[in-house]
Short mmCIF file of C-alpha atoms in Angstrom, two decimals:
data_model
loop_
_atom_site.label_atom_id
_atom_site.label_comp_id
_atom_site.label_asym_id
_atom_site.label_seq_id
_atom_site.Cartn_x
_atom_site.Cartn_y
_atom_site.Cartn_z
CA MET A 838 143.51 70.36 90.11
CA ARG A 839 139.83 69.67 89.38
CA GLN A 840 138.82 71.80 92.35
CA GLY A 841 140.63 74.85 90.95
CA TRP A 842 142.41 75.74 94.20
CA SER A 843 144.92 78.55 93.91
CA GLU A 844 147.60 76.80 96.01
CA GLY A 845 149.00 74.73 93.11
CA PHE A 846 150.14 71.83 95.31
CA ALA A 847 148.76 68.60 96.70
CA THR A 848 149.57 66.05 99.37
CA ALA A 849 149.62 62.30 98.89
CA ILE A 850 150.37 59.13 100.79
CA HIS A 851 151.32 55.72 99.45
CA ALA A 852 151.36 52.42 101.32
CA ALA A 853 152.71 49.12 100.03
CA ILE A 854 151.87 46.00 102.02
CA ASP A 855 152.97 42.40 101.61
CA LEU A 856 149.75 40.56 102.45
CA GLU A 857 151.58 37.35 103.36
CA THR A 858 154.22 38.72 105.73
CA GLY A 859 152.54 41.94 106.88
CA ARG A 860 155.63 43.99 105.99
CA PHE A 861 154.72 47.48 104.84
CA SER A 862 156.28 50.70 103.68
CA VAL A 863 154.72 54.15 103.65
CA GLY A 864 155.74 57.22 101.69
CA SER A 865 154.28 60.69 102.10
CA ALA A 866 154.26 63.92 100.14
CA GLY A 867 153.27 66.43 102.80
CA HIS A 868 150.36 64.25 103.92
CA PRO A 869 149.37 63.45 107.51
CA ALA A 870 151.31 60.43 108.75
CA ALA A 871 149.81 56.95 108.64
CA VAL A 872 149.06 55.45 112.04
CA HIS A 873 149.82 51.84 112.99
CA PHE A 874 147.69 50.00 115.57
CA GLN A 875 149.81 47.42 117.36
CA ALA A 876 147.38 44.87 118.76
CA GLY A 877 149.98 43.38 121.10
CA ARG A 878 150.46 46.77 122.75
CA GLY A 879 146.87 47.93 122.34
CA ARG A 880 147.82 51.36 121.03
CA TRP A 881 148.21 53.48 117.90
CA GLN A 882 151.63 54.75 116.86
CA PRO A 883 152.31 57.27 114.06
CA VAL A 884 154.47 55.84 111.29
CA SER A 885 157.41 58.23 111.39
CA GLY A 886 160.13 58.77 108.82
CA ALA A 887 157.94 59.14 105.74
CA SER A 888 157.78 62.89 105.29
CA GLY A 889 158.38 64.04 101.75
CA VAL A 890 157.90 67.32 99.94
CA LEU A 891 154.44 68.48 98.85
CA LEU A 892 153.59 67.59 95.25
CA GLY A 893 153.88 70.56 92.91
CA VAL A 894 156.28 72.59 95.07
CA LEU A 895 159.56 71.59 93.39
CA ASP A 896 160.18 71.97 89.67
CA GLN A 897 161.74 68.52 89.57
CA GLN A 898 161.20 65.74 92.06
CA SER A 899 163.05 62.49 92.60
CA PRO A 900 162.50 59.40 94.78
CA GLU A 901 165.04 60.80 97.27
CA ASP A 902 162.55 63.60 98.00
CA TYR A 903 160.15 60.96 99.41
CA PRO A 904 161.72 58.78 102.11
CA ARG A 905 159.75 55.70 103.10
CA ALA A 906 159.07 54.31 106.55
CA HIS A 907 158.91 50.56 107.10
CA GLY A 908 157.16 48.29 109.57
CA VAL A 909 155.34 45.03 110.06
CA MET A 910 151.65 44.49 110.63
CA GLU A 911 151.25 41.52 112.94
CA ARG A 912 147.97 39.60 113.25
CA GLY A 913 145.32 41.93 114.71
CA ASP A 914 147.27 45.07 113.73
CA ALA A 915 145.82 47.84 111.58
CA LEU A 916 147.13 50.67 109.44
CA LEU A 917 145.11 53.89 109.26
CA LEU A 918 145.54 56.42 106.43
CA PHE A 919 143.40 59.55 106.31
CA THR A 920 143.10 62.93 104.67
CA ASP A 921 143.64 66.14 106.58
CA GLY A 922 139.91 66.86 106.39
CA VAL A 923 139.35 64.06 108.89
CA ILE A 924 141.46 65.79 111.56
CA GLU A 925 140.88 69.46 110.67
CA ALA A 926 138.14 71.48 112.32
CA PRO A 927 137.58 75.20 112.88
CA GLY A 928 139.02 76.27 116.23
CA PHE A 929 141.11 73.12 116.72
CA ASP A 930 144.70 72.37 115.75
CA LEU A 931 145.69 69.22 113.89
CA PHE A 932 147.06 67.55 117.04
CA GLN A 933 143.67 67.89 118.72
CA GLY A 934 142.00 66.48 115.63
CA LEU A 935 144.42 63.56 115.49
CA ASP A 936 143.89 62.87 119.19
CA ARG A 937 140.13 62.84 118.65
CA LEU A 938 140.46 60.50 115.66
CA LEU A 939 142.69 58.10 117.59
CA GLY A 940 140.27 58.10 120.51
CA GLN A 941 137.53 57.00 118.16
CA ALA A 942 139.89 54.51 116.54
CA ASP A 943 140.60 53.04 120.01
CA ARG A 944 136.90 52.30 120.36
CA ALA A 945 136.92 50.68 116.91
CA ALA A 946 139.88 48.52 117.93
CA ALA A 947 137.99 47.35 121.00
CA THR A 948 134.80 46.45 119.12
CA GLY A 949 136.26 45.33 115.78
CA PHE A 950 137.42 47.20 112.70
CA SER A 951 134.65 46.05 110.38
CA GLY A 952 132.93 49.20 109.06
CA ALA A 953 135.13 51.45 111.20
CA ALA A 954 136.51 53.52 108.30
CA GLY A 955 133.04 54.79 107.42
CA ARG A 956 132.19 55.56 111.02
CA LEU A 957 135.47 57.40 111.61
CA CYS A 958 135.09 59.42 108.43
CA ALA A 959 131.48 60.35 109.24
CA ALA A 960 132.53 61.58 112.70
CA ALA A 961 135.01 64.13 111.31
CA ARG A 962 134.33 67.67 112.53
CA SER A 963 135.27 69.33 109.25
CA GLY A 964 131.81 68.76 107.81
CA GLU A 965 130.87 68.21 104.20
CA THR A 966 133.00 71.04 102.80
CA ASP A 967 136.42 69.43 103.35
CA ASP A 968 137.98 66.30 101.90
CA ARG A 969 137.36 63.34 104.17
CA ALA A 970 138.69 59.91 103.34
CA ILE A 971 139.96 57.01 105.43
CA VAL A 972 141.62 53.76 104.47
CA LEU A 973 141.80 51.26 107.29
CA LEU A 974 143.75 48.08 106.65
CA TRP A 975 143.36 45.33 109.23
CA ARG A 976 145.40 42.14 109.32
CA THR A 977 143.37 39.25 110.68
#
């Protein structure tokens, strides 16, 4: 709202994580899906099933409009949340941007996640004019 965009809607993502067990749930309001790194498999997997309605689109919204996806972060796993500005770039579709992000995230997984969120965010092709934010949660 502060930015004065004419669209009148916003996206959001919410993650809840039990730090002792690693169990998590993710809810989304039109936001790009969270991605779960499974250390035992050595790969990233989108967290599917959490695809709710954009905020500001419906006159009234209820919890049923925002289904949650559930999973478990095992030791060495990570959960990656990011804004669309990280995967958007002129001339590229979102799937290409996501593929690029996950390629960079693979390198971070191989060398260690410490400081990776900042590096991934800085490497976004959208430049300084788009929203770019990353939250990277790593279970050691």
